[in-house]
XYZ file of C-alpha atoms in Angstrom:
401
model
C -5.484 89.260 33.190
C -8.725 90.986 34.343
C -8.647 94.587 35.292
C -11.266 96.528 36.630
C -11.650 100.179 35.699
C -13.301 102.712 37.643
C -14.598 106.055 36.279
C -15.778 108.135 38.790
C -17.781 111.510 37.553
C -19.208 114.281 39.105
C -22.601 112.471 39.760
C -21.895 108.843 38.125
C -19.508 105.865 38.662
C -19.096 103.771 35.248
C -17.281 100.740 35.673
C -16.054 97.574 33.542
C -14.141 94.417 34.652
C -12.180 93.756 31.296
C -10.147 90.841 30.402
C -7.052 92.826 28.400
C -5.981 89.941 26.487
C -9.303 89.648 24.697
C -10.863 92.944 25.155
C -13.911 90.794 26.716
C -15.988 92.811 29.341
C -16.926 90.290 32.275
C -19.425 93.062 34.011
C -20.042 96.530 33.694
C -22.312 98.884 35.042
C -23.500 102.372 35.583
C -24.214 104.361 39.039
C -26.281 107.269 38.033
C -27.409 110.368 39.775
C -25.088 110.207 42.972
C -26.206 112.731 45.303
C -29.319 113.447 44.142
C -32.867 111.794 44.180
C -33.537 108.691 41.775
C -29.982 107.278 41.955
C -29.803 103.740 40.961
C -27.444 101.237 39.635
C -27.350 99.164 36.375
C -25.195 96.164 36.336
C -24.453 93.788 33.781
C -22.783 90.392 33.604
C -21.966 87.629 31.785
C -21.771 84.138 33.320
C -21.750 80.821 31.432
C -22.208 82.654 28.097
C -25.282 84.500 28.836
C -25.918 87.633 29.550
C -27.890 89.566 32.497
C -28.901 92.661 33.589
C -30.173 93.843 37.132
C -31.115 97.320 37.924
C -31.170 98.510 41.527
C -32.730 101.608 42.720
C -31.182 102.796 46.140
C -30.139 105.760 47.944
C -26.619 106.659 46.751
C -25.651 109.550 48.817
C -21.939 109.572 47.657
C -19.407 108.090 45.960
C -18.144 105.656 48.735
C -21.508 104.021 49.151
C -21.891 103.592 45.036
C -18.358 101.908 45.304
C -19.142 99.654 47.769
C -22.306 98.541 46.315
C -20.597 97.734 43.062
C -17.832 95.780 44.765
C -20.395 93.813 46.424
C -22.038 92.851 43.003
C -18.739 91.836 41.503
C -18.377 88.993 44.091
C -22.270 88.308 44.722
C -23.567 84.542 44.246
C -26.095 85.885 41.900
C -24.431 88.872 40.105
C -20.744 88.403 40.598
C -18.327 87.163 37.958
C -15.200 86.541 40.242
C -15.055 84.066 43.266
C -13.029 86.855 45.467
C -12.014 89.970 45.506
C -8.268 88.814 45.652
C -8.904 87.614 41.641
C -8.537 91.520 40.516
C -4.867 92.062 40.272
C -5.217 95.675 38.976
C -7.889 98.494 38.976
C -7.263 101.489 36.705
C -9.024 104.717 37.634
C -9.828 107.879 35.598
C -8.226 110.668 37.294
C -9.448 113.993 35.595
C -6.498 116.546 36.642
C -2.906 115.299 36.529
C -1.455 118.801 36.306
C 1.744 119.227 34.607
C 3.978 116.440 36.130
C 1.848 113.616 35.527
C 1.786 113.353 31.776
C 1.519 109.610 31.784
C -0.069 106.614 33.345
C 0.779 106.166 36.941
C 0.865 103.276 39.622
C -0.543 105.060 42.618
C 1.260 105.531 45.634
C 0.782 108.012 48.835
C 2.974 110.554 46.676
C 0.313 110.462 43.602
C -2.747 110.619 45.906
C -1.410 113.703 47.613
C -0.990 115.193 44.310
C -4.317 114.267 43.055
C -5.573 115.819 46.296
C -3.289 119.150 45.975
C -5.005 119.680 42.535
C -8.471 119.683 43.707
C -8.817 123.359 43.512
C -8.318 122.658 39.483
C -10.688 119.889 39.072
C -13.507 120.676 42.409
C -16.138 118.210 40.584
C -13.963 115.527 39.728
C -10.417 115.062 41.480
C -12.570 114.481 44.814
C -14.497 111.605 43.538
C -11.493 110.153 41.985
C -9.702 109.869 45.266
C -12.669 108.518 46.831
C -12.710 105.734 44.198
C -9.151 104.969 44.686
C -9.188 104.880 48.499
C -12.379 102.705 48.698
C -10.693 100.377 46.131
C -7.716 100.068 47.999
C -9.910 98.968 51.071
C -12.089 96.704 48.967
C -9.217 95.171 46.971
C -6.072 95.823 49.266
C -3.935 92.994 46.877
C -4.679 94.714 43.786
C -2.165 97.511 42.301
C -4.076 100.677 41.635
C -3.318 102.684 38.767
C -4.167 106.351 37.863
C -4.816 107.321 33.930
C -5.085 111.273 33.868
C -7.438 112.828 31.552
C -4.922 115.868 31.041
C -2.061 113.423 29.565
C -3.450 113.217 25.801
C -3.305 116.988 25.753
C 0.654 117.525 26.461
C 0.906 117.516 22.915
C -0.294 121.137 22.616
C 1.867 123.550 21.401
C 3.009 126.584 23.520
C 0.981 128.860 21.851
C -2.280 127.225 22.413
C -1.579 126.331 26.108
C -0.166 129.494 27.326
C -2.134 132.363 28.873
C -1.267 136.002 28.174
C -0.160 136.898 31.550
C 2.758 137.628 33.220
C 5.134 134.852 32.372
C 6.247 134.228 36.014
C 2.647 132.763 36.554
C 3.551 130.110 34.079
C 7.000 129.430 35.321
C 6.365 129.384 38.942
C 2.620 128.581 39.275
C 2.400 126.421 36.100
C -0.745 128.113 35.235
C -1.401 127.053 31.737
C -4.107 124.881 29.659
C -4.169 121.504 30.511
C -7.247 120.138 29.073
C -9.393 117.108 29.998
C -11.342 114.363 28.774
C -8.035 113.255 27.050
C -8.730 109.521 27.365
C -12.187 109.915 25.556
C -10.702 112.121 23.028
C -7.845 109.681 21.859
C -9.943 106.554 21.930
C -12.650 107.955 19.571
C -10.304 109.381 17.361
C -8.429 106.111 17.081
C -11.654 104.791 16.388
C -12.813 107.226 13.589
C -9.267 106.332 12.056
C -10.147 102.575 11.684
C -13.641 103.028 10.833
C -12.682 105.542 7.642
C -8.999 103.804 7.200
C -7.382 106.775 7.396
C -4.217 107.562 9.330
C -3.571 111.028 8.995
C -7.009 112.382 9.943
C -7.869 115.863 11.009
C -10.967 115.729 13.573
C -12.833 117.603 16.070
C -13.935 115.584 18.875
C -16.649 116.632 20.843
C -17.526 114.954 24.072
C -20.504 115.842 25.502
C -21.470 114.555 28.882
C -22.552 116.148 32.214
C -18.809 117.697 31.824
C -18.257 118.534 28.200
C -15.129 119.464 26.143
C -13.854 119.632 22.151
C -10.516 118.927 21.052
C -8.781 119.705 17.415
C -6.385 116.763 16.867
C -4.165 116.767 13.793
C -3.135 114.430 11.030
C -0.624 112.982 13.553
C -3.192 112.006 15.984
C -1.756 114.974 18.342
C -4.076 117.260 20.291
C -3.384 120.752 19.751
C -6.208 122.682 21.025
C -9.118 121.977 23.621
C -11.671 123.739 24.917
C -11.395 123.157 28.654
C -8.122 124.883 30.439
C -6.499 125.558 33.544
C -9.453 124.058 35.150
C -12.414 122.046 33.597
C -14.578 125.090 33.812
C -13.652 126.862 30.735
C -15.217 126.145 27.313
C -18.508 124.369 26.629
C -21.938 124.951 28.602
C -21.992 121.944 30.601
C -24.148 120.298 33.117
C -23.713 122.638 36.262
C -20.524 124.178 34.749
C -20.887 128.014 32.916
C -17.938 127.475 30.413
C -16.646 130.159 28.904
C -17.347 133.571 30.904
C -16.266 137.001 30.722
C -13.677 137.476 33.820
C -14.859 140.870 34.567
C -18.328 139.392 35.764
C -16.283 137.611 38.673
C -14.939 140.832 39.800
C -18.603 142.285 39.865
C -19.834 139.493 41.784
C -17.031 140.110 44.225
C -16.886 143.958 44.323
C -20.524 144.889 43.485
C -22.583 141.982 44.430
C -20.259 141.012 47.779
C -19.888 137.508 46.693
C -16.946 135.506 48.395
C -14.422 133.385 46.302
C -16.174 130.413 47.490
C -19.761 131.212 46.434
C -18.426 132.376 42.994
C -16.892 129.329 42.497
C -19.953 127.365 43.863
C -21.932 129.357 41.701
C -19.681 128.741 38.220
C -19.115 125.072 39.019
C -22.366 123.497 40.551
C -25.125 126.453 40.128
C -24.917 126.981 36.265
C -24.889 125.420 32.818
C -28.107 123.575 32.247
C -29.070 123.688 35.442
C -28.720 127.378 36.098
C -30.734 127.754 32.897
C -33.689 125.216 32.927
C -33.402 124.003 36.386
C -32.220 120.476 35.558
C -28.703 119.352 34.623
C -29.389 116.285 33.439
C -29.887 116.584 29.395
C -32.989 114.081 29.359
C -34.963 116.276 31.554
C -34.161 119.323 29.103
C -34.851 117.466 26.212
C -38.290 116.534 27.307
C -38.938 120.109 28.384
C -37.516 121.052 25.150
C -40.569 118.907 23.180
C -42.929 120.214 25.524
C -42.245 123.844 24.531
C -40.574 125.251 27.596
C -39.083 128.478 26.888
C -36.079 128.010 29.100
C -35.345 124.857 27.658
C -35.268 125.785 23.886
C -33.130 128.746 25.459
C -30.665 126.148 26.694
C -30.714 124.064 23.358
C -29.706 127.143 21.495
C -26.989 128.392 23.979
C -25.425 124.869 24.406
C -24.791 124.303 20.730
C -24.221 127.988 19.855
C -21.387 127.635 21.769
C -20.464 124.179 20.241
C -20.654 125.800 16.884
C -18.079 128.411 17.837
C -15.523 126.096 18.791
C -16.191 124.281 15.608
C -15.704 126.997 13.455
C -12.346 127.795 15.240
C -11.250 124.462 15.478
C -11.511 124.190 11.651
C -9.165 127.237 11.250
C -6.572 126.069 13.699
C -6.391 122.568 11.933
C -6.699 124.310 8.218
C -9.607 122.122 7.780
C -11.018 119.109 9.046
C -11.783 115.645 7.637
C -14.354 114.762 10.681
C -16.477 116.029 13.250
C -17.119 113.263 16.125
C -19.681 113.229 18.814
C -19.435 111.399 21.607
C -20.266 110.596 25.421
C -23.811 110.651 26.760
C -25.630 113.631 24.806
C -23.412 113.425 21.829
C -24.220 109.715 21.705
C -27.701 109.684 22.634
C -29.157 113.413 21.900
C -30.266 113.829 18.176
C -31.381 116.874 18.598
C -27.884 118.437 20.140
C -26.136 117.024 17.098
C -28.779 118.491 14.580
C -28.544 121.925 16.168
C -24.833 121.899 16.619
C -24.428 120.860 12.751
C -27.267 123.194 11.373
C -25.829 126.013 8.903
C -22.556 125.049 8.542
C -22.477 124.008 4.910
C -20.188 127.095 4.524
C -17.225 124.728 6.312
C -18.230 121.874 4.516
C -20.516 120.267 7.386
C -24.193 119.009 6.128
C -26.238 116.939 8.287
C -28.356 114.207 7.443
C -31.503 114.857 9.517
C -33.184 111.351 9.211
C -29.752 109.247 9.458
C -29.342 111.308 12.566
C -32.067 110.364 14.269
C -32.146 106.539 13.164
C -28.597 106.117 14.082
C -28.773 107.672 17.650
C -27.650 105.476 20.757
C -25.389 103.491 18.051
C -23.146 100.503 19.390
C -20.313 101.296 16.857
C -19.274 104.201 14.924
C -22.069 105.671 12.374
C -21.977 108.323 9.777
C -24.370 110.867 9.834
C -23.761 113.433 7.558
C -25.059 114.232 4.148
C -24.386 112.791 0.782
C -22.902 116.277 -0.234
C -21.108 116.821 2.778
C -17.326 116.958 2.204
C -16.730 116.514 5.977
C -17.762 113.053 7.607
C -20.099 113.543 10.762
C -19.656 110.230 12.954
C -21.275 109.281 16.284
C -18.696 107.037 18.168
C -19.771 105.704 21.396
C -16.714 106.536 23.764
C -15.095 103.419 25.746
C -12.803 105.369 28.069
C -12.792 101.979 30.084
C -11.364 99.943 27.440
C -8.435 102.768 27.000
C -7.815 103.151 30.954
C -7.729 99.238 31.193
C -5.107 98.907 28.464
C -3.130 101.741 29.710
C -3.335 100.094 33.110
C -1.954 96.791 31.594
C 0.893 98.746 29.968
C 2.326 99.802 33.521
C 1.592 96.621 35.408
C 2.136 93.819 33.119
């Protein structure tokens, strides 16, 4: 069975058409810089045993336009791999926030869509894009079963001492204010890949997902998430493309009371104007890396702040796990930015983490799991390409077959 997977992020839309019986990818692509200048789609497909690729530079003002363009590519005589849209029987959607009720993969119904909509305040950058993807998919592929795979589901193994906040209990019992965590599909996938690569089933791991959104996860020897850096919403934790990450709540009160900012203005600043963008003027790590190597002081500070925050969480999660077997870098920045990995792992020999700088550079952009630790490093340092799409396809297949 062929399943189309849609992974709509805040400024990107990844897709793959996957044969779940073989794991083969018939077509895949990435729409980048949605809502920004320089947007484009790179579409790859396999036909008659030949691999093909086409890059299309065009204006992508929003996710709806991006999705419609992708749909046309899949059925086009030149770039398509299916005869008609009816050939696709199921579509799996990455959905960032499922709240406390949706802890498992769900077939999309009007009730599920309404729940995703109600949770937009908790994931303001992603849940709207996820809904747009679902609604557009229903129109483009009306005969397909739509399935939602929630990023929050993997983290429901966290113990109460980790997911509760130290606020009056009624806010948890009545309003469900707690840590949910995100990027669960990615954390789960790379952990399982690391376990296979190291041939170790009782692996203690710290997974580091670094994209435009970023989070870390402590995974115990049972393969369970026991801590994660994002919280009630995806704003907490690491510094991200446009999000501040952890911030003293007193700053929010100060902005409101002393600077006369509305809550909407504060939310917009912390979610959409902060992080890399706030420090350097760009939320694209490739732009920031270029500026860093040119000696730009803002880019240098950004890298220092970004990796300092990662190191703080590595230390905390090593303590939570009572030791760690492996550190895993993944996602766009984690897989492709050697400088981030080097700075994140530097001066951590006291925790048994020692990076091999030459291997870190030479094994950048890996296609398979690679090790970049020094020979004397007790902790393995892995770079593993995430494949949230395959994980989503497999979970989709489980509920529709």
